[in-house]
mmCIF file of C-alpha atoms and ligand atoms in Angstrom:
data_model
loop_
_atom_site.group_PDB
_atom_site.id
_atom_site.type_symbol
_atom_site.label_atom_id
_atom_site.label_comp_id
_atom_site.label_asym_id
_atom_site.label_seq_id
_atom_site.Cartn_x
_atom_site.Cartn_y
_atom_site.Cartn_z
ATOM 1 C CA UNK G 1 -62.719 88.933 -7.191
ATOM 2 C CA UNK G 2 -60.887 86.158 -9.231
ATOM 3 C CA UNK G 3 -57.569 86.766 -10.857
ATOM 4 C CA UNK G 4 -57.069 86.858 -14.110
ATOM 5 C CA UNK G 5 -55.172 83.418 -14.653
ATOM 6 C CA UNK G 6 -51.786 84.741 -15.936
ATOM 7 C CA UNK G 7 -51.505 86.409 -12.276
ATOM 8 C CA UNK G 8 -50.365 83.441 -10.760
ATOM 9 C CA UNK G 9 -49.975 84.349 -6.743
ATOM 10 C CA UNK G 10 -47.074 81.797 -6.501
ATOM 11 C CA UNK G 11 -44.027 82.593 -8.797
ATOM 12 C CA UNK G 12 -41.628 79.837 -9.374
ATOM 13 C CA UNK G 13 -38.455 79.730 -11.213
ATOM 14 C CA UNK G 14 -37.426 76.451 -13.019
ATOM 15 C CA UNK G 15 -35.572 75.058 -10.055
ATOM 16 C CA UNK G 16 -39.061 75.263 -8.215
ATOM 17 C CA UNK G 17 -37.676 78.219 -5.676
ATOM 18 C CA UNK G 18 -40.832 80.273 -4.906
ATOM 19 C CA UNK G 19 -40.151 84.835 -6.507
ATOM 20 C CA UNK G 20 -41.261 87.373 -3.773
ATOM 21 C CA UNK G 21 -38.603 89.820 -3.937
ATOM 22 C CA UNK G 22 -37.820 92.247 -6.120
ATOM 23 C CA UNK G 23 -35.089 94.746 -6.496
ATOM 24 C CA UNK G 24 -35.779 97.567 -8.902
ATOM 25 C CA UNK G 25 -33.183 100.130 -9.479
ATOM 26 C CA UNK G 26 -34.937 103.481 -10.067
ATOM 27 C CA UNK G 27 -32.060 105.517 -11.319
ATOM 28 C CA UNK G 28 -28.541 104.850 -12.576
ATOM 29 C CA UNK G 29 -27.033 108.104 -10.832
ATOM 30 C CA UNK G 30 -24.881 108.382 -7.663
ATOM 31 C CA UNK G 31 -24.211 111.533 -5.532
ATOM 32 C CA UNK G 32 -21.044 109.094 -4.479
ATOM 33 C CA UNK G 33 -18.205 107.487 -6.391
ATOM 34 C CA UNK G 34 -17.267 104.738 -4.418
ATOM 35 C CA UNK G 35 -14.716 102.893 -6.189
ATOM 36 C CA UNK G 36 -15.547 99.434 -5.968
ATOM 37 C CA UNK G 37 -18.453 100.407 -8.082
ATOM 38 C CA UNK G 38 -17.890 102.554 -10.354
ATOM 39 C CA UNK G 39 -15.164 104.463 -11.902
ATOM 40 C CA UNK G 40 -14.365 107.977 -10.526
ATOM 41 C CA UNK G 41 -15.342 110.164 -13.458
ATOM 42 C CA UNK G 42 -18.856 108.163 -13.327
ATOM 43 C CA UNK G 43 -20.188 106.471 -15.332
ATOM 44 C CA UNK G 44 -21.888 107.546 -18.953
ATOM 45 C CA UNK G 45 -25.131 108.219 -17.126
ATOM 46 C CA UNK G 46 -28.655 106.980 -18.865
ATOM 47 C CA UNK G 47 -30.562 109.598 -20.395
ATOM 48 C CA UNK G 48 -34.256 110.019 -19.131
ATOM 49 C CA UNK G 49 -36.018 108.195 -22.122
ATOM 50 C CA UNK G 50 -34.074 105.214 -21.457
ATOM 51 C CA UNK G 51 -35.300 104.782 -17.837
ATOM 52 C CA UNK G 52 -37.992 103.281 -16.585
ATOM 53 C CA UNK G 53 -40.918 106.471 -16.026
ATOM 54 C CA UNK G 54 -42.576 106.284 -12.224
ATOM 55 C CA UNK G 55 -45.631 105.033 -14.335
ATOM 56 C CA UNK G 56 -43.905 102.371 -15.905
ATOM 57 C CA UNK G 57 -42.190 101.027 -12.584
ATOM 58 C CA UNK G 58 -45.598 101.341 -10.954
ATOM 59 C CA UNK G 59 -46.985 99.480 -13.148
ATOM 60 C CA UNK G 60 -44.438 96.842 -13.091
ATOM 61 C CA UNK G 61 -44.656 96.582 -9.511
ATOM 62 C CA UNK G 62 -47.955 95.875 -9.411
ATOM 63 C CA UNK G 63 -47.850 93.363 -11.885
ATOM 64 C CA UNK G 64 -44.946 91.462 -10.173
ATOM 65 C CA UNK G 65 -47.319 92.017 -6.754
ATOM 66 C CA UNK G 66 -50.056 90.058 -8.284
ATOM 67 C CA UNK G 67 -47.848 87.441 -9.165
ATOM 68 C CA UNK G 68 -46.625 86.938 -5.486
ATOM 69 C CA UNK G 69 -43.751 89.178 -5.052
ATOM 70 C CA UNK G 70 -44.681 90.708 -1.477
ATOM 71 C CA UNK G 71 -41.151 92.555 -1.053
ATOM 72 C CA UNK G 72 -39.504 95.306 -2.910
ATOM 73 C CA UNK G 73 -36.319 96.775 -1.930
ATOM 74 C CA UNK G 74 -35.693 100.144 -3.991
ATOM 75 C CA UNK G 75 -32.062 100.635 -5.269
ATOM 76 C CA UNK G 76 -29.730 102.143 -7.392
ATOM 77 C CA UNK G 77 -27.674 104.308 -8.168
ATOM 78 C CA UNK G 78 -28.436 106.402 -5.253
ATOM 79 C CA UNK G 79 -32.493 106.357 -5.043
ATOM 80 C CA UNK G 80 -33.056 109.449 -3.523
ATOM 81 C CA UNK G 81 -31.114 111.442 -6.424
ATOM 82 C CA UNK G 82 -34.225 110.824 -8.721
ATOM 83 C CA UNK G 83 -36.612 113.436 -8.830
ATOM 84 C CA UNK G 84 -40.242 111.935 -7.395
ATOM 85 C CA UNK G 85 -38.671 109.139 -5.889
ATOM 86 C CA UNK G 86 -40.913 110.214 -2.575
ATOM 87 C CA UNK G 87 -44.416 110.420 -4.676
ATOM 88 C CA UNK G 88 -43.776 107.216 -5.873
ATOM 89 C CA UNK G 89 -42.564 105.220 -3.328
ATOM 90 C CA UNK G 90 -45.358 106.871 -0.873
ATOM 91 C CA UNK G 91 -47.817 105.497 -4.426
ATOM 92 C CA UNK G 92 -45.753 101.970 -4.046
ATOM 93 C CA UNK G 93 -46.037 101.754 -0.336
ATOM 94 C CA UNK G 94 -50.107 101.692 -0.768
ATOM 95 C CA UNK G 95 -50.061 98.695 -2.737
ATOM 96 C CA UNK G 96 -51.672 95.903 -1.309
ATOM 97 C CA UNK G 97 -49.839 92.818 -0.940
ATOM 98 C CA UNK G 98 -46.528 94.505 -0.521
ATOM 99 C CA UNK G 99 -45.824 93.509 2.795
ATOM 100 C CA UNK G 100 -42.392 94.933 2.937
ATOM 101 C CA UNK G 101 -41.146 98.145 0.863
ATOM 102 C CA UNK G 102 -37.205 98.879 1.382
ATOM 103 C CA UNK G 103 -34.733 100.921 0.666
ATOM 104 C CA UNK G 104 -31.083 100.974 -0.089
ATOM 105 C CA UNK G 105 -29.571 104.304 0.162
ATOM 106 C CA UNK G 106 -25.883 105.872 0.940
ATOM 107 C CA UNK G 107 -27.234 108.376 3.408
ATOM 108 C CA UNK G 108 -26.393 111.674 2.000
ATOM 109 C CA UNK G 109 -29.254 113.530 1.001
ATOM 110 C CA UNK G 110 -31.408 110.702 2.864
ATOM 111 C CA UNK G 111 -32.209 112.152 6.833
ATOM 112 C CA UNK G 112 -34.284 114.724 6.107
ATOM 113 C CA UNK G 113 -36.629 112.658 4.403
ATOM 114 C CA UNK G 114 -36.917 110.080 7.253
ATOM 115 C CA UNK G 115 -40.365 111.295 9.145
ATOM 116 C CA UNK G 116 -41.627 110.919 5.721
ATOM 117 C CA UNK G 117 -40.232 107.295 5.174
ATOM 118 C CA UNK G 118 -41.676 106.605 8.350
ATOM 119 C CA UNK G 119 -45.413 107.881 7.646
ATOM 120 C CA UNK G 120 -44.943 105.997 4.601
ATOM 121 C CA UNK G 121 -44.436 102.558 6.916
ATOM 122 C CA UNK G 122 -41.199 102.299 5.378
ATOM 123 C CA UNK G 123 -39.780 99.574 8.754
ATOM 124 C CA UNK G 124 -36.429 99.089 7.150
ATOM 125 C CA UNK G 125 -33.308 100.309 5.634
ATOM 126 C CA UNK G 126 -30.614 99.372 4.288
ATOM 127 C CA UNK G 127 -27.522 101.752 4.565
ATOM 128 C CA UNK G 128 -24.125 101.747 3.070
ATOM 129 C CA UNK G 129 -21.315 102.891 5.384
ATOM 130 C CA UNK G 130 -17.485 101.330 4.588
ATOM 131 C CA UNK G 131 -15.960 103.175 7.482
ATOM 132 C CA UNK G 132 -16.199 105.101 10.553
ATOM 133 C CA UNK G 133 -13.130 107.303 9.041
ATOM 134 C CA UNK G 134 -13.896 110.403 7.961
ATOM 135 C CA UNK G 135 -10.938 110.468 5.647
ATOM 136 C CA UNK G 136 -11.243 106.726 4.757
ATOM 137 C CA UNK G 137 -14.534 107.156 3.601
ATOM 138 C CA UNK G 138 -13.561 110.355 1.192
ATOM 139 C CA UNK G 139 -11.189 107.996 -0.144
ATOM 140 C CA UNK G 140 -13.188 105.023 -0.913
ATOM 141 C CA UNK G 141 -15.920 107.088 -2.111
ATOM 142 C CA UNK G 142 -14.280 110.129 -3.579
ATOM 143 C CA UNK G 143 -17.272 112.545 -1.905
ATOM 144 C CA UNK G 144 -16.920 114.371 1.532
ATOM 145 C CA UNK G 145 -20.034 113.397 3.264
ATOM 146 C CA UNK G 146 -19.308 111.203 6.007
ATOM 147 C CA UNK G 147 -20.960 113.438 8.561
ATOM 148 C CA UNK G 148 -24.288 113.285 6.192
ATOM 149 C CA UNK G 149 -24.653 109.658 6.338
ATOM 150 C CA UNK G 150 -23.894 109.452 10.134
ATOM 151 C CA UNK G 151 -26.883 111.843 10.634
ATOM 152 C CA UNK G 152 -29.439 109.587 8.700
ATOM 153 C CA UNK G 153 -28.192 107.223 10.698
ATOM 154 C CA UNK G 154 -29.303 108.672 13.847
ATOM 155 C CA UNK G 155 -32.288 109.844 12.357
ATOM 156 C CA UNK G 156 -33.196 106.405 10.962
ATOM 157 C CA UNK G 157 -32.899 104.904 14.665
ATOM 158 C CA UNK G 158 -34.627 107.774 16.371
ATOM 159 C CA UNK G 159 -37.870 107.042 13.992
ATOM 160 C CA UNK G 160 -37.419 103.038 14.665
ATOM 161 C CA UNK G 161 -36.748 102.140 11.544
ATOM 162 C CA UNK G 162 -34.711 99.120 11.586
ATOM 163 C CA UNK G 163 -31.400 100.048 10.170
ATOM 164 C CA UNK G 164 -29.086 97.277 8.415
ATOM 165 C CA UNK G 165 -25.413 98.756 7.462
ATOM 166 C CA UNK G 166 -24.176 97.883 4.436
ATOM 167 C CA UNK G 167 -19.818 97.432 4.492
ATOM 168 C CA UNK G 168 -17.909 96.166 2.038
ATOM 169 C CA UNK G 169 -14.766 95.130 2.663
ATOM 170 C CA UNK G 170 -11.832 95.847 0.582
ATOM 171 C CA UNK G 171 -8.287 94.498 1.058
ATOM 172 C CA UNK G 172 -5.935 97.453 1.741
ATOM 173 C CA UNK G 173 -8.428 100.260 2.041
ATOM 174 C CA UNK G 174 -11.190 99.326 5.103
ATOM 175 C CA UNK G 175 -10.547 96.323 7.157
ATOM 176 C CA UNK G 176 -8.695 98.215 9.899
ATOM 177 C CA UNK G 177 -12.150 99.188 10.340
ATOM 178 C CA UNK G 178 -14.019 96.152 10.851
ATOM 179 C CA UNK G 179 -13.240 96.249 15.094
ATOM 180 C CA UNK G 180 -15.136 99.570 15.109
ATOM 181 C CA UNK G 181 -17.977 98.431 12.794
ATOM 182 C CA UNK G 182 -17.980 95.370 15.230
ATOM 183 C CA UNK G 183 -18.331 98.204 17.988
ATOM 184 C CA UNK G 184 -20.788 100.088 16.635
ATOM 185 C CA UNK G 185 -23.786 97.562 17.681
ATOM 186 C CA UNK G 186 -23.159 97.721 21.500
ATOM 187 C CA UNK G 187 -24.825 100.942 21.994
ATOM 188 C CA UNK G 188 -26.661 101.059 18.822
ATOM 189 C CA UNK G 189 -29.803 98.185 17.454
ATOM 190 C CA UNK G 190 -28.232 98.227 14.122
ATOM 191 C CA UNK G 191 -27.339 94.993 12.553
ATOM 192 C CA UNK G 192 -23.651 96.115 10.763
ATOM 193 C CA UNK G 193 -23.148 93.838 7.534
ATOM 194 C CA UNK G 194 -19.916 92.572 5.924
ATOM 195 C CA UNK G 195 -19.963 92.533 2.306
ATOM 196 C CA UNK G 196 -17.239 90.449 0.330
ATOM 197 C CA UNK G 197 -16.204 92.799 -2.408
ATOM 198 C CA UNK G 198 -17.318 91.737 -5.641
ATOM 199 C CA UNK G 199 -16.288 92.438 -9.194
ATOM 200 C CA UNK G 200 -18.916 95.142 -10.438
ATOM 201 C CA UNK G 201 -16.863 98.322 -10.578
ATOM 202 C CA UNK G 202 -17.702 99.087 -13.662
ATOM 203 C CA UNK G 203 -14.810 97.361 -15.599
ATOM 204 C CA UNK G 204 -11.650 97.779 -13.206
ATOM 205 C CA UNK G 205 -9.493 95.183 -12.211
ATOM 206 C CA UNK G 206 -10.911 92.539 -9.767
ATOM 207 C CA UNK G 207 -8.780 90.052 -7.216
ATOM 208 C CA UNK G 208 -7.653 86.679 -8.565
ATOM 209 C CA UNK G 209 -8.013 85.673 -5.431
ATOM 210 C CA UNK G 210 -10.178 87.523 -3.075
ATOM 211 C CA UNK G 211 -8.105 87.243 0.512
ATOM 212 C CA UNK G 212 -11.153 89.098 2.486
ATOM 213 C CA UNK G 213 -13.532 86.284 1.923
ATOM 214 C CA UNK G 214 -16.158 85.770 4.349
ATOM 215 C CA UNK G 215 -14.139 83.405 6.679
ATOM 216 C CA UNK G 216 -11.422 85.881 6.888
ATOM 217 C CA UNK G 217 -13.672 88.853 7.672
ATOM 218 C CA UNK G 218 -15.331 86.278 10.663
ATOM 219 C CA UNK G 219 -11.856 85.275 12.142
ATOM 220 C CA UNK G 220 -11.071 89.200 11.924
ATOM 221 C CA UNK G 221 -13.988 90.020 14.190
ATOM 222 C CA UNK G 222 -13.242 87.043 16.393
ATOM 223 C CA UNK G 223 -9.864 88.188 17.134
ATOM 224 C CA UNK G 224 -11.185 91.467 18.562
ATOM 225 C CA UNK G 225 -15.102 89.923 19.423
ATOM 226 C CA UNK G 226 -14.033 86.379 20.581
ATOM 227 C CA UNK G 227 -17.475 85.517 22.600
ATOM 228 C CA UNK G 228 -19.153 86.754 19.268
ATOM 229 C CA UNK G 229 -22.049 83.847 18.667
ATOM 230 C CA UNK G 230 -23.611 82.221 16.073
ATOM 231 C CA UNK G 231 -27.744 83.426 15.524
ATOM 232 C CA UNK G 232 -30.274 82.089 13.445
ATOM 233 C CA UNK G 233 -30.270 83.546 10.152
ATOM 234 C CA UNK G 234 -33.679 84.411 9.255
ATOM 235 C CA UNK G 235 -35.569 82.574 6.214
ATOM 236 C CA UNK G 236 -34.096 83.930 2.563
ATOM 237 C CA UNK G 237 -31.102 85.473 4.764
ATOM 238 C CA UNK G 238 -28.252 86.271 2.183
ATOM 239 C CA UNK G 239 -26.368 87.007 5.548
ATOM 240 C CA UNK G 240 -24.737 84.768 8.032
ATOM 241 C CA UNK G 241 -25.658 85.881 11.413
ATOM 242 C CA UNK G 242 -23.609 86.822 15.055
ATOM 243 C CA UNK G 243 -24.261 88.549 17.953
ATOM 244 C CA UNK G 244 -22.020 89.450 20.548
ATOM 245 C CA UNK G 245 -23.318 89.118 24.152
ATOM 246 C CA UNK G 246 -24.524 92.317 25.449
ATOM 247 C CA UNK G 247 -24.659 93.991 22.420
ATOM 248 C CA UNK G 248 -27.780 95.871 21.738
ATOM 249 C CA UNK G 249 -27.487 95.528 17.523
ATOM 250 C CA UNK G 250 -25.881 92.312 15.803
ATOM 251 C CA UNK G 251 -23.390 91.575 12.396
ATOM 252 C CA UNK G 252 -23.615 89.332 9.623
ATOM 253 C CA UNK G 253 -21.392 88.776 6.811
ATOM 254 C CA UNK G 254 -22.788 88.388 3.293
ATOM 255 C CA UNK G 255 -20.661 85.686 1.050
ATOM 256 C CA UNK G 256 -21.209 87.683 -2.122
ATOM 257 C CA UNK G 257 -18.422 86.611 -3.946
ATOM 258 C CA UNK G 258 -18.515 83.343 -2.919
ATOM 259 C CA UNK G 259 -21.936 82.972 -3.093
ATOM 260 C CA UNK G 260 -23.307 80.350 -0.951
ATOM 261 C CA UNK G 261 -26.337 81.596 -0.458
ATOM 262 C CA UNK G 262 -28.302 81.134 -3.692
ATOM 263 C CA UNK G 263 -29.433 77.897 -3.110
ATOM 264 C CA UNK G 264 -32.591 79.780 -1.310
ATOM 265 C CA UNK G 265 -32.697 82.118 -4.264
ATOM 266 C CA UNK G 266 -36.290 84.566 -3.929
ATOM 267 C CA UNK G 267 -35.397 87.383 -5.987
ATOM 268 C CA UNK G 268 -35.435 89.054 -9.197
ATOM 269 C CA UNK G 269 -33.993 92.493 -10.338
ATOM 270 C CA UNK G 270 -34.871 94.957 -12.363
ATOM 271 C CA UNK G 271 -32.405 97.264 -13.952
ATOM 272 C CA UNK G 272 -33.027 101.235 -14.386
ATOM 273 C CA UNK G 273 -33.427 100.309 -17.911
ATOM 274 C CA UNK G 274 -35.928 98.263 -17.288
ATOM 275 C CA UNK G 275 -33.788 94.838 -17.958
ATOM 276 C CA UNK G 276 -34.979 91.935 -15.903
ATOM 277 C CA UNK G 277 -32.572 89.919 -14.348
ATOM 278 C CA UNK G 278 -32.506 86.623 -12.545
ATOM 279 C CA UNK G 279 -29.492 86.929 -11.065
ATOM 280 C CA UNK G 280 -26.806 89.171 -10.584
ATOM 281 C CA UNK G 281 -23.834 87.676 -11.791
ATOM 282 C CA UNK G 282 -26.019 87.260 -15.375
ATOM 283 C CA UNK G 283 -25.912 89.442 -18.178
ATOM 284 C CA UNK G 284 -29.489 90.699 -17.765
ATOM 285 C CA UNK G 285 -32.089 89.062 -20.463
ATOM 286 C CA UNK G 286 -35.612 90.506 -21.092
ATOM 287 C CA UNK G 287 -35.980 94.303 -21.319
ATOM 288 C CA UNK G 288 -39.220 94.483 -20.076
ATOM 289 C CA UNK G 289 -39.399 98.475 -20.795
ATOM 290 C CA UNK G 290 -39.206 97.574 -24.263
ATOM 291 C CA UNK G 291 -42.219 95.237 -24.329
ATOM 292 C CA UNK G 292 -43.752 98.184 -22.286
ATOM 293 C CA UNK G 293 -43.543 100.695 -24.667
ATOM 294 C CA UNK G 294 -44.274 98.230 -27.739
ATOM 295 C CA UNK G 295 -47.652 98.535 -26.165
ATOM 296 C CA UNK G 296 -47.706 95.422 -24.734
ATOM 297 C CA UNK G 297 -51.157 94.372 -21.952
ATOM 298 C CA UNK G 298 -50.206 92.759 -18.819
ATOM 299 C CA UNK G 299 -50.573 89.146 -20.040
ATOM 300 C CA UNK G 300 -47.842 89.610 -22.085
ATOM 301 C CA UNK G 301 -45.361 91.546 -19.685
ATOM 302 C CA UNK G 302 -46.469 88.744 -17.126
ATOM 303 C CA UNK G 303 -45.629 86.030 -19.634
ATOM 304 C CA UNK G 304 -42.353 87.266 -20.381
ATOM 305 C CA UNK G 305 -41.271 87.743 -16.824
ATOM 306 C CA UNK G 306 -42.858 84.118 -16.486
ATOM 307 C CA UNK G 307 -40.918 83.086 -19.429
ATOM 308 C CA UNK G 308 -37.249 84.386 -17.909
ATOM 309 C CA UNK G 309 -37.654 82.794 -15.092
ATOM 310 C CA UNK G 310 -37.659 79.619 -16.368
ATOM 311 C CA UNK G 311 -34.077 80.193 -17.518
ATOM 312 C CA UNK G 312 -32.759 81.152 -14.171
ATOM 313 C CA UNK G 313 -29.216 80.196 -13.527
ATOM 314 C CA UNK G 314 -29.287 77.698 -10.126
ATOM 315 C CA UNK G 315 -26.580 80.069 -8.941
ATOM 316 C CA UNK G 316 -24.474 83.054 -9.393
ATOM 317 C CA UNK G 317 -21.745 80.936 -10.296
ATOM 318 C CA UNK G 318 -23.763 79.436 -13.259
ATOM 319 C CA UNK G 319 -24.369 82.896 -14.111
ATOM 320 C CA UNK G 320 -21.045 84.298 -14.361
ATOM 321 C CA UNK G 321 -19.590 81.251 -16.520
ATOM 322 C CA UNK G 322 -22.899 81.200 -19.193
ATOM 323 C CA UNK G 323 -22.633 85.236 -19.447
ATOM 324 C CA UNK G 324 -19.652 87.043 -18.650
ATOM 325 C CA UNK G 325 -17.211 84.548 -20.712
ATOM 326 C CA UNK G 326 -15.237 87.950 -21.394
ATOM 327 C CA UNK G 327 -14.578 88.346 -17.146
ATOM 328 C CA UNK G 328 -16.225 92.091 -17.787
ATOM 329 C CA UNK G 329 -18.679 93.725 -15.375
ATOM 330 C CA UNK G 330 -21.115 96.874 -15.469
ATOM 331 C CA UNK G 331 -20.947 99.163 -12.601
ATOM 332 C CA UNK G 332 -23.637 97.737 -9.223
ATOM 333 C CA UNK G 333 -25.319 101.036 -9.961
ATOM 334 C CA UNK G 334 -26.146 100.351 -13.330
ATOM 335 C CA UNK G 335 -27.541 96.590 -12.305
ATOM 336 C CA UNK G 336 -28.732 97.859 -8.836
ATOM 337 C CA UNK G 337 -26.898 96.908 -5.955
HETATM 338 N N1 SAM R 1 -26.641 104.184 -3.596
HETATM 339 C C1 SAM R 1 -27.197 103.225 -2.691
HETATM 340 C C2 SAM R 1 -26.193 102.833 -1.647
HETATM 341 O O1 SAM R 1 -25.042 103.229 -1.743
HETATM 342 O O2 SAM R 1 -26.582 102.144 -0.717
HETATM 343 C C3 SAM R 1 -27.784 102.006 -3.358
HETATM 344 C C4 SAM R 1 -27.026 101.400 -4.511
HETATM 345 S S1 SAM R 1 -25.496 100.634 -4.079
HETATM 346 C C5 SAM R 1 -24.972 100.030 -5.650
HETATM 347 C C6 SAM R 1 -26.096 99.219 -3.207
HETATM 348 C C7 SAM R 1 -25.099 98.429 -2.407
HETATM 349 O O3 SAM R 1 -24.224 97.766 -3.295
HETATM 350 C C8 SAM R 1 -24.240 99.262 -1.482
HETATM 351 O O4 SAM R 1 -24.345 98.791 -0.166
HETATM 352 C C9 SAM R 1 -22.861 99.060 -2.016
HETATM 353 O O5 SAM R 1 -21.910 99.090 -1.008
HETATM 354 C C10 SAM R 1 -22.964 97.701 -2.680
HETATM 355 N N2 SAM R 1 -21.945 97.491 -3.689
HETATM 356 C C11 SAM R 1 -21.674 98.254 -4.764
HETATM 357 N N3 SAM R 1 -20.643 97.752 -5.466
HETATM 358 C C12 SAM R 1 -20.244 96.643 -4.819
HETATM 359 C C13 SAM R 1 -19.219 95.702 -5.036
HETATM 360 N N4 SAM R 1 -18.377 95.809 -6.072
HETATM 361 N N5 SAM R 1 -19.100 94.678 -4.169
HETATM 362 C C14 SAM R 1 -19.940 94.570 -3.107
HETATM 363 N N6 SAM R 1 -20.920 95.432 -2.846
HETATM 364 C C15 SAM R 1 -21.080 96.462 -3.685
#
């Protein structure tokens, strides 16, 4: 069957970088309070009506699908604190021409759903874990639930499914962990990731300078990993990639501060309000639940998303100077992390 001609399989942006990947943020609401991103009394959660519905997502997924986005990574907030987030990401996972349905989740409520992620085909999460301190970790995230997060862990590698840890690393409150992080992929095929911190904590004060910048976090590892080694960092890779001989799992460090990575730019994002942004570090442009509920038929949501992406920055630093003049950023949970 021919496709209508506003589904166009191949979506560019106006620096000619070919869309596949979307991240959609189903819900604005944590079960954690980490505080590089967000405050600690939360923060002024959505109400319902301004989310995106299931429906609406769906059918923004599919519409993004036909236009050649073949990977979707679900995000939030904490994704599994919606209610039907497992109906409709088992509806999602049927589409065809998603060839790659993620997840980003902090582990808490997350392991006894993992036989279902796994039926689903679900091959790959993504895991947020800052420490391997029980009493770090209920300070940087204000919530006693290390042991929680641990246990998805296991039960994520017992089902196979490839598990990537997400770390970010903060200057004074973490980076005595990074050796043990390090350690954790010799017994375990996890790939542990280093995150620069960035500035979306939901309006608290950021570094002038940040000190625990991607080369610092590498030489930190070397000290304690010196025969650590260089891999291949696979195509789209926002991550820099090592392995340490003998090591079942591997690390990578994400420069997401210093963003050096968007040159191979493939993604979009799409805000639990529905807000459609081409990059993170932007101010978010097109509410596409808007044009939604004015009733609008999928030539016109396609032409809109068509139409902001010819207004993509070239980078996140681009971004940041054309929208956030006033240095202020939302909390990751309310852009999707
Ligand atoms: N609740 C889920 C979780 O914790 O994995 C998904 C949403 S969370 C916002 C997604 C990712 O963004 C997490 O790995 C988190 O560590 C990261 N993140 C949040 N704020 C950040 C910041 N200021 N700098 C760097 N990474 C951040």
């Amino acid at each position: 069957m021919e496709l209508p001609n506003y589904l166009c399989p191949v979506l560019k942006d106006n620096h000619g970088r070919t869309i596949n990947y979307l991240r959609l943020a189903v819900t604005d609401r944590c079960n954690l309070r980490c505080f590089y991103c967000m405050p600690e009394q939360g923060n002024n959660w959505l109400a319902r009506t301004e989310l995106l519905s299931w429906e609406e997502m769906l059918r923004l997924c599919r519409l993004t699908i036909g236009m050649g986005v073949n990977k979707i990574r679900i995000t939030g907030g904490e994704p599994f604190v919606r209610k039907g987030i497992m109906p409709f990401l088992s509806e999602l996972s049927q589409i065809k021409g998603l060839d790659n349905l993620t997840i980003t989740t902090n582990g808490v409520v997350t392991a006894p759903l993992v036989p279902e992620l796994k039926q689903m085909g679900i091959r790959s999460v993504n895991l947020s874990l800052d420490t391997l301190d029980r009493d770090r970790f209920l300070a940087i995230t204000h919530r006693d639930e290390f042991d929680k997060v641990i246990e998805t862990m296991h039960a994520l590698i017992s089902h196979r499914i490839e598990v990537k840890i997400n770390a970010v690393v903060m200057d004074g409150k973490n980076t005595q962990d990074i050796p043990a992080l390090v350690a954790l992929t010799k017994e375990l095929p996890v790939s542990v990731r280093f995150i620069e911190e960035m500035p979306f904590n939901g309006g608290g004060q950021h570094y002038q300078t940040l000190l625990w910048d991607h080369m610092q976090i590498l030489q930190t590892i070397k000290n304690s990993h010196p025969k650590i080694a260089k891999i291949p960092d696979p195509q789209y890779s926002t991550s820099y990639n090592y392995k340490i001989p003998g090591h079942k799992g591997d690390v990578g460090i994400i420069a997401a501060y210093t963003r050096s990575f968007c040159g191979t730019c493939n993604r979009i994002r799409l805000t639990p309000q529905g807000v459609l942004k081409t990059c993170l570090y932007d101010n978010g442009g097109t509410n596409l639940k808007d044009i939604l509920r004015s009733g609008a038929n999928d030539e016109a949501v396609s032409s809109a998303i068509v139409a902001a992406l010819a207004t993509k920055a070239i980078d996140g630093h681009e971004a940041e100077r054309t929208t956030y003049a006033d240095g202020a950023h939302q909390s990751m949970a309310m852009i999707g992390g």
